[in-house]
mmCIF file of N, CA and C in Angstrom:
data_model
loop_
_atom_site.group_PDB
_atom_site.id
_atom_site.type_symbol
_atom_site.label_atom_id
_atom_site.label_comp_id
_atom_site.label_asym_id
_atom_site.label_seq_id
_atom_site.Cartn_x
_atom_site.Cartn_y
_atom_site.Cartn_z
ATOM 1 N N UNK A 700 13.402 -3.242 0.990
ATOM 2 C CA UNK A 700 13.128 -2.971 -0.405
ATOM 3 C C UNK A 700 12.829 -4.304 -1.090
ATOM 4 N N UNK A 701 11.884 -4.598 -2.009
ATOM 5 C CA UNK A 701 11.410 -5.521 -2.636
ATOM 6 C C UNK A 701 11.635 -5.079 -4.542
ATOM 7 N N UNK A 702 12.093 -6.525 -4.969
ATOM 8 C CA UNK A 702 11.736 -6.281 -6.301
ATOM 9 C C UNK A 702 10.285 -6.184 -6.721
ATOM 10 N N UNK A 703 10.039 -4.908 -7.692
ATOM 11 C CA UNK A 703 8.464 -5.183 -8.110
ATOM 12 C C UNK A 703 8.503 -6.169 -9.401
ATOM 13 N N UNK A 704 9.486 -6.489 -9.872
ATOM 14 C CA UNK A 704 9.267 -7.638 -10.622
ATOM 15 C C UNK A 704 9.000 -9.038 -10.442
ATOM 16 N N UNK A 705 9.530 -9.413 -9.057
ATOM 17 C CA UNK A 705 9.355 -10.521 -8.946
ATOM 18 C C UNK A 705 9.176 -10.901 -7.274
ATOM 19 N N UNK A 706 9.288 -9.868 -6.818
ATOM 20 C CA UNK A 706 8.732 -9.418 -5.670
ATOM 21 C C UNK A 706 10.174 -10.009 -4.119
ATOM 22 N N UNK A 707 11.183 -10.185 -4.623
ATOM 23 C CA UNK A 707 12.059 -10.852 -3.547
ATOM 24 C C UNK A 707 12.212 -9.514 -2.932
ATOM 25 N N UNK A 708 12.820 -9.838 -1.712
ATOM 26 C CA UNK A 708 13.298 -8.876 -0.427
ATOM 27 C C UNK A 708 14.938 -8.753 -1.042
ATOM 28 N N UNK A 709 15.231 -7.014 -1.427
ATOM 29 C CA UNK A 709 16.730 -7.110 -1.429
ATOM 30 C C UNK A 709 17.068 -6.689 -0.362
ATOM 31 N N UNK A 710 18.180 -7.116 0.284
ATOM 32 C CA UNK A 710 18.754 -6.799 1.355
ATOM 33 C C UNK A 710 19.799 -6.043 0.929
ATOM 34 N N UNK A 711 20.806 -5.520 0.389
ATOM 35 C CA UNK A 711 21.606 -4.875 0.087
ATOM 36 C C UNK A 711 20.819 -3.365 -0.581
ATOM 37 N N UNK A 712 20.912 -2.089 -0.063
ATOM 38 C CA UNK A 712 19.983 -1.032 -0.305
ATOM 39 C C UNK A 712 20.954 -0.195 -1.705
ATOM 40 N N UNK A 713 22.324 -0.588 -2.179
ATOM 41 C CA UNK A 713 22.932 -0.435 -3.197
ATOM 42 C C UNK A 713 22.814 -0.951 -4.593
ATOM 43 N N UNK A 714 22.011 -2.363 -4.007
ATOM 44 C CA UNK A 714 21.857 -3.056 -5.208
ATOM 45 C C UNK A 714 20.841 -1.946 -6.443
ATOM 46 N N UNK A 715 21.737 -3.069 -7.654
ATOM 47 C CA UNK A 715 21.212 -2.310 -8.622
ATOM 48 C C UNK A 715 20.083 -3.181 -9.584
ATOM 49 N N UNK A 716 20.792 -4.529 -9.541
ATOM 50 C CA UNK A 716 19.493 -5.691 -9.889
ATOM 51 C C UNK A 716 18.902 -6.756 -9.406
ATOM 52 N N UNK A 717 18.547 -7.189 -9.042
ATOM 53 C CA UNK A 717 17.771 -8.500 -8.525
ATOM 54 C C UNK A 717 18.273 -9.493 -8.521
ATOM 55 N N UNK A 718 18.693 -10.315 -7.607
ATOM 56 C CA UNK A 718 19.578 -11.352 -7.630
ATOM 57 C C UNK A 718 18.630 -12.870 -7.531
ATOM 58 N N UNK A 719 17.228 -12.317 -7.426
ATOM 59 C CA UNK A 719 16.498 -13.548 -8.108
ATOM 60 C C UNK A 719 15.916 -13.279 -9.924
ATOM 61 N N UNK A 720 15.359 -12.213 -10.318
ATOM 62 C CA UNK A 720 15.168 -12.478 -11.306
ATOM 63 C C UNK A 720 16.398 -11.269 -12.496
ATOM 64 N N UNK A 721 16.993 -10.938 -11.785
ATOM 65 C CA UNK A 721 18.151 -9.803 -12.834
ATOM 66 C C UNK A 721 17.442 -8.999 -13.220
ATOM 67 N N UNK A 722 16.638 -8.273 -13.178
ATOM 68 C CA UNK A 722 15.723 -7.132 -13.545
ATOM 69 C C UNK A 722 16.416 -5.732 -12.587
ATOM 70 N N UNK A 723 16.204 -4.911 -13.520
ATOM 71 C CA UNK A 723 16.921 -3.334 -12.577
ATOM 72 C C UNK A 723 15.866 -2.911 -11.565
ATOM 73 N N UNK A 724 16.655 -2.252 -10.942
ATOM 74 C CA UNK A 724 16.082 -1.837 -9.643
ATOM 75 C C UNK A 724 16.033 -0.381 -9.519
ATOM 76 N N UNK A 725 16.119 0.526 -10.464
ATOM 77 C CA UNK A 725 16.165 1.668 -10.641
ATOM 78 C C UNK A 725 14.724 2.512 -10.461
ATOM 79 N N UNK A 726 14.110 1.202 -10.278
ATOM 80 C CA UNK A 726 12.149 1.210 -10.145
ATOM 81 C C UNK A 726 12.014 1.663 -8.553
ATOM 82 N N UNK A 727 12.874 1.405 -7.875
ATOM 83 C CA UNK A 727 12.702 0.537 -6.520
ATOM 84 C C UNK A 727 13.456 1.342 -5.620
ATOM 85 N N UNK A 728 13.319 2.897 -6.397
ATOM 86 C CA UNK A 728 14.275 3.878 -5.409
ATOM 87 C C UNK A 728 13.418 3.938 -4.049
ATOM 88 N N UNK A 729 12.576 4.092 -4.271
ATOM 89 C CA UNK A 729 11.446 4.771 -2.805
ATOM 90 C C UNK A 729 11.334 3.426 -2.143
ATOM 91 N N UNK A 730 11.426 3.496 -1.002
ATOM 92 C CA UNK A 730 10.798 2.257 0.222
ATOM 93 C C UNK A 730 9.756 2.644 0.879
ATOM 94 N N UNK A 731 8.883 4.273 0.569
ATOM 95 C CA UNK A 731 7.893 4.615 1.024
ATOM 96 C C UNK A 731 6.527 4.777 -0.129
ATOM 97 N N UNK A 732 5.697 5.175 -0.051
ATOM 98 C CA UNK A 732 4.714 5.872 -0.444
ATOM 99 C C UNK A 732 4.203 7.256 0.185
ATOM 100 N N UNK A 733 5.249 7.423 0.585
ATOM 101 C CA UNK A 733 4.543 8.482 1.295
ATOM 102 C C UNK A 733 3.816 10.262 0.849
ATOM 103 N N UNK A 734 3.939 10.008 -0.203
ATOM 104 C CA UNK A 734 3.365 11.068 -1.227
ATOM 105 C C UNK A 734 1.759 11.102 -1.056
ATOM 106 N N UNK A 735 1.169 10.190 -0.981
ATOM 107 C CA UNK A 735 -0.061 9.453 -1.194
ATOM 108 C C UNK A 735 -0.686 9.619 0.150
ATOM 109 N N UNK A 736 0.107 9.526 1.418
ATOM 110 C CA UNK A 736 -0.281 9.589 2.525
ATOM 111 C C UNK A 736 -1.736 9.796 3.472
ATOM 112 N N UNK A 737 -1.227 10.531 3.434
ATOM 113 C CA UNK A 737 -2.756 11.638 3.368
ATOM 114 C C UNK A 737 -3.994 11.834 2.706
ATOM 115 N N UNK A 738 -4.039 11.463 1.335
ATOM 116 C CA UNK A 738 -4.889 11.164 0.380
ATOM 117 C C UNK A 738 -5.430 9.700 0.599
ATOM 118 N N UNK A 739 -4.518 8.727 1.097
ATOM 119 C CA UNK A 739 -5.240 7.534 1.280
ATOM 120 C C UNK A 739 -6.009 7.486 2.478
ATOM 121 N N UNK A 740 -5.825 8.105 3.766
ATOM 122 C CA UNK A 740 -6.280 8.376 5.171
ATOM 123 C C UNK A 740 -6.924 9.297 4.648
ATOM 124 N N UNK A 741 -7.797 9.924 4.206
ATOM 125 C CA UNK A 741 -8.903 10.912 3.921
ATOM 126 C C UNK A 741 -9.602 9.906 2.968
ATOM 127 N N UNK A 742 -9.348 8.996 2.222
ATOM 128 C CA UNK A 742 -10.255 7.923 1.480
ATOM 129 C C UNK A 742 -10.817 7.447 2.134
ATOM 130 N N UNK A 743 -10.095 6.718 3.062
ATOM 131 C CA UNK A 743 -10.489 5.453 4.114
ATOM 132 C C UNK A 743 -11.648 6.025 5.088
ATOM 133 N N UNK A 744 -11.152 7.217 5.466
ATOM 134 C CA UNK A 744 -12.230 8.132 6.581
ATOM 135 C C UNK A 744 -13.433 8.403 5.769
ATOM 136 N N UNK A 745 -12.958 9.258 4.181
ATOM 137 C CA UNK A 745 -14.734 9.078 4.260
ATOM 138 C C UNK A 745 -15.184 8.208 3.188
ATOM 139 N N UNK A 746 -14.541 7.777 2.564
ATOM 140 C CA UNK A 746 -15.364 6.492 2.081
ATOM 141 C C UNK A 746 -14.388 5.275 2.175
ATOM 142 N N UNK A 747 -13.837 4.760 3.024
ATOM 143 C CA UNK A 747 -13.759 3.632 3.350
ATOM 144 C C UNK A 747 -14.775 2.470 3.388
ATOM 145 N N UNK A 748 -15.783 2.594 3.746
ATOM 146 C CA UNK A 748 -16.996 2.096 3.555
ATOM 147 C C UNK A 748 -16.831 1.025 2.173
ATOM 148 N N UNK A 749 -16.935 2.055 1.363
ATOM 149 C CA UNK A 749 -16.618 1.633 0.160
ATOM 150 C C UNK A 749 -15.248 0.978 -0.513
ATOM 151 N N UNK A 750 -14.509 1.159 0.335
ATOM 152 C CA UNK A 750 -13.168 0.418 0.095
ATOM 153 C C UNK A 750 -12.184 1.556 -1.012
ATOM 154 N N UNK A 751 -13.092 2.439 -1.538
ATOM 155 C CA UNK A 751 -11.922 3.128 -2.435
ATOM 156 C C UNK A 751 -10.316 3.460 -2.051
ATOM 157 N N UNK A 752 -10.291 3.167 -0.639
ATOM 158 C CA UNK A 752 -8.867 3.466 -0.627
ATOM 159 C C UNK A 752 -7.552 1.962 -0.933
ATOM 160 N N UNK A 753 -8.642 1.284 -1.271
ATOM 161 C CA UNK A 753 -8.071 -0.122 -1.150
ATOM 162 C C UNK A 753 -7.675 0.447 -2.973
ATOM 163 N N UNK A 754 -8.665 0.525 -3.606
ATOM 164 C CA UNK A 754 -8.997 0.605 -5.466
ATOM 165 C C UNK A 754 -7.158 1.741 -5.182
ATOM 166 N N UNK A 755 -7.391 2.661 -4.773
ATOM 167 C CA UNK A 755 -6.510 3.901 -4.912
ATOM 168 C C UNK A 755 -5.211 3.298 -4.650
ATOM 169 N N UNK A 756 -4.687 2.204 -3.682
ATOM 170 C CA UNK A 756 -3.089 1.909 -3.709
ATOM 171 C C UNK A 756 -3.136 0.805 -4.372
ATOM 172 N N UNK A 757 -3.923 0.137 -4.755
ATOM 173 C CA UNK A 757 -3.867 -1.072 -6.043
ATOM 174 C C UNK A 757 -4.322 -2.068 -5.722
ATOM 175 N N UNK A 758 -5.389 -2.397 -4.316
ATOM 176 C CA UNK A 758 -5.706 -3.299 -3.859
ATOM 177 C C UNK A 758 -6.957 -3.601 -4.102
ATOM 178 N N UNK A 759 -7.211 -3.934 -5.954
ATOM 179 C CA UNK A 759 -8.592 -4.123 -6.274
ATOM 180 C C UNK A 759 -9.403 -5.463 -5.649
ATOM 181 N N UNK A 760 -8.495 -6.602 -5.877
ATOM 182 C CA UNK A 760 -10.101 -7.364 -5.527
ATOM 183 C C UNK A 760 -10.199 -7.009 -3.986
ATOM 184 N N UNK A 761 -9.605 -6.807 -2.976
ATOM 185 C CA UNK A 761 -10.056 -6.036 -1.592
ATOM 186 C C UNK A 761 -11.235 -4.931 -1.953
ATOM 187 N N UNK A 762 -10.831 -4.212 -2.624
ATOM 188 C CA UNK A 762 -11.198 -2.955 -2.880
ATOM 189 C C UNK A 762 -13.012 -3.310 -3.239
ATOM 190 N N UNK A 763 -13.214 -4.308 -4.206
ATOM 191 C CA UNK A 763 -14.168 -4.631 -4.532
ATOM 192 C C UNK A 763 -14.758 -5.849 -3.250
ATOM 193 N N UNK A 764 -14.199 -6.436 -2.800
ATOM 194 C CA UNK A 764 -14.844 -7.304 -1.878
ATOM 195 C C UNK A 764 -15.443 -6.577 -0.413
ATOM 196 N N UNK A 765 -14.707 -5.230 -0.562
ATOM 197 C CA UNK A 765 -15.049 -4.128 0.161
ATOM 198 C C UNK A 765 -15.988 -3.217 0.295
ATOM 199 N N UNK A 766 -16.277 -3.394 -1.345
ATOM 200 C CA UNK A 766 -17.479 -2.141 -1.687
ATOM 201 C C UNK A 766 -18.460 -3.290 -1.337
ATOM 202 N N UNK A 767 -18.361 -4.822 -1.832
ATOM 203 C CA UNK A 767 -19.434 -5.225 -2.099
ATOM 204 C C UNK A 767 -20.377 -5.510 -0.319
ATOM 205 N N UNK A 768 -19.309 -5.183 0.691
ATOM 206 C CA UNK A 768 -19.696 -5.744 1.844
ATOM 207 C C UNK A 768 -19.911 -4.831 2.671
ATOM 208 N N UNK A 769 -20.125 -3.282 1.944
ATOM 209 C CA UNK A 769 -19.962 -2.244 2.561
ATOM 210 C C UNK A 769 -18.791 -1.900 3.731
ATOM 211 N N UNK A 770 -17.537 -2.298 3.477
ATOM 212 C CA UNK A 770 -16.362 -2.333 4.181
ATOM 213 C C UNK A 770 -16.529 -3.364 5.600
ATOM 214 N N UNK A 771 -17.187 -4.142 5.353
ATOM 215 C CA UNK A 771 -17.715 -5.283 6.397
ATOM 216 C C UNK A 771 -18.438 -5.162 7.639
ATOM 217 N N UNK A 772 -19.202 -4.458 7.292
ATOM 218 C CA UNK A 772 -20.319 -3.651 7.502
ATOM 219 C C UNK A 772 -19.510 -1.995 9.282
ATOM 220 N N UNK A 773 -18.205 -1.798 8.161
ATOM 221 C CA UNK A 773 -17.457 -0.362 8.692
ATOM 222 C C UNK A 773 -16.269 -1.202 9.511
ATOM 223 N N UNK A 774 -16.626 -2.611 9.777
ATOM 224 C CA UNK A 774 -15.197 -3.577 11.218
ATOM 225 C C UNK A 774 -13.720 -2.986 10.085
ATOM 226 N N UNK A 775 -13.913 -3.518 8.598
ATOM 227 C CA UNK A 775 -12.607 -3.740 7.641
ATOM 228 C C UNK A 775 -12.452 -2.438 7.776
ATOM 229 N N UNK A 776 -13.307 -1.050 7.066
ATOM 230 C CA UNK A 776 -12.603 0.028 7.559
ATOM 231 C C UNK A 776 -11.874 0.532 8.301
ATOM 232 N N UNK A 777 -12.583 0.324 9.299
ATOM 233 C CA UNK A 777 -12.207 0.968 10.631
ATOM 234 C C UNK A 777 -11.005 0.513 10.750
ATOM 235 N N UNK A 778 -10.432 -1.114 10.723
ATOM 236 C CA UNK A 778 -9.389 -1.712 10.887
ATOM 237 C C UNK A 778 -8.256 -1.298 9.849
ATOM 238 N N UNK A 779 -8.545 -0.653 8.797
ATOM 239 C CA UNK A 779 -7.702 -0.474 7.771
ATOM 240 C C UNK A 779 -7.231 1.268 8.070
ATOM 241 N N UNK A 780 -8.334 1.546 8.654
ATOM 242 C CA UNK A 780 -7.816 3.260 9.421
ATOM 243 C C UNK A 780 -6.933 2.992 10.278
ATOM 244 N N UNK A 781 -7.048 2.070 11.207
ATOM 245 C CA UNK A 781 -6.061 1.996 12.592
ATOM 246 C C UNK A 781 -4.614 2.022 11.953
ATOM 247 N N UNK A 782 -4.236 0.761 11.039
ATOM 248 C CA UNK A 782 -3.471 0.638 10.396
ATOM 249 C C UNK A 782 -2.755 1.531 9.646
ATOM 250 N N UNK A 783 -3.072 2.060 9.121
ATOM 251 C CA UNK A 783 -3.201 3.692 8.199
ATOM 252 C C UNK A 783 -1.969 4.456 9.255
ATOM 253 N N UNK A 784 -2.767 4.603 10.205
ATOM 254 C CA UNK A 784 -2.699 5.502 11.446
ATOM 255 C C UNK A 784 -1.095 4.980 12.184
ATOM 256 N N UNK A 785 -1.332 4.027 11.981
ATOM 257 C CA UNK A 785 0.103 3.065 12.719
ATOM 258 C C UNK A 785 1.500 2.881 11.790
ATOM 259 N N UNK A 786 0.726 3.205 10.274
ATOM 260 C CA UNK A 786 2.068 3.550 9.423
ATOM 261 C C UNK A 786 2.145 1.943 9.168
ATOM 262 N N UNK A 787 1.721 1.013 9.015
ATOM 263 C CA UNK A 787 2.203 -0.364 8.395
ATOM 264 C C UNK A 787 0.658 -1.129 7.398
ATOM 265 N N UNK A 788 0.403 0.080 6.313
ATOM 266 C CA UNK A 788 -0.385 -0.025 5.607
ATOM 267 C C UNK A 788 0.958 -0.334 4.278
ATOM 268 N N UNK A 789 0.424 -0.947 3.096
ATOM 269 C CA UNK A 789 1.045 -0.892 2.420
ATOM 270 C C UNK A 789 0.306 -1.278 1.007
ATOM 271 N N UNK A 790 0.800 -0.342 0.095
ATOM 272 C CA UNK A 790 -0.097 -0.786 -1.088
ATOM 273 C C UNK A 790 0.271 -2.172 -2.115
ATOM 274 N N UNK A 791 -0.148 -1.969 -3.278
ATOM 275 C CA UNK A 791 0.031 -3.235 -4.172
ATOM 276 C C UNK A 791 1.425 -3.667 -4.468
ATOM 277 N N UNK A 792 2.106 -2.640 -4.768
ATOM 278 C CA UNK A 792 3.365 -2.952 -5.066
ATOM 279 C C UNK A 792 5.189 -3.186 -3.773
ATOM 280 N N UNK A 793 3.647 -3.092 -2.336
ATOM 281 C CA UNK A 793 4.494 -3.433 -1.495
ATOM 282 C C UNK A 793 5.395 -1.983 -0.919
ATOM 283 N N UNK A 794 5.058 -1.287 -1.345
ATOM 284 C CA UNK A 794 5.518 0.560 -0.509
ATOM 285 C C UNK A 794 4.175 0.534 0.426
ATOM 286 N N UNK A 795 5.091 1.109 1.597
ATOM 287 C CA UNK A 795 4.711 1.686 3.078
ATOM 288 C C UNK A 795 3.863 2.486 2.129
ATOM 289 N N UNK A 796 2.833 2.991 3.407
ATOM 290 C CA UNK A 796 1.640 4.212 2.956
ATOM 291 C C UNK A 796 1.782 5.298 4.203
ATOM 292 N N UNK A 797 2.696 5.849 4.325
ATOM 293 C CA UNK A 797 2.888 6.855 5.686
ATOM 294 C C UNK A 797 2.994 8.440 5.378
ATOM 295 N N UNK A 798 2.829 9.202 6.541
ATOM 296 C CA UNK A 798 2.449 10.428 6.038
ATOM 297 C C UNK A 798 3.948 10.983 6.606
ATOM 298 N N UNK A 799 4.385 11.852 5.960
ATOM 299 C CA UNK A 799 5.600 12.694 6.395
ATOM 300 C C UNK A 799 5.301 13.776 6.740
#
């Protein structure tokens, strides 16, 4: 689990605030994304190309360096599907992207 405030690794899964910046952690229930799952692996498949699945978990300038290169001409896609697929995708705020 990571603070999204300031982004440290908590190691204690009880904690309630951040022992680098004191900010609550009440943000920081989920260690997954996994809601999204599926919706991001159906982005990537058909328009990965375009990077929208990068734009969709918060990974704009990817997202855009993606569209602009046509997903590097399909290598970054493809590589960002495998990943997907392997469960150690993760979006902006640092949550897993896995399907349940």
């Amino acid at each position: 689990m990571f603070c999204q405030k300031c982004g440290n690794k908590i190691n204690n899964e009880d904690a309630v605030v951040c022992i680098n910046c004191g900010c609550s952690l009440s943000m920081n229930l989920n260690h997954t994304s996994n809601n999204r799952g599926l919706i991001v692996i159906l982005l990537c498949l058909f328009l990965g190309c375009l990077g929208i699945h990068r734009f969709y978990t918060g990974h704009t300038t990817i997202g855009i360096i993606q569209l602009l290169t046509l997903g590097g001409c399909g290598i970054w896609a493809l590589i960002d599907f495998i990943i997907l697929l392997m469960g150690d995708f993760k979006d902006a705020n640092g949550l897993s992207v896995t399907i349940r």
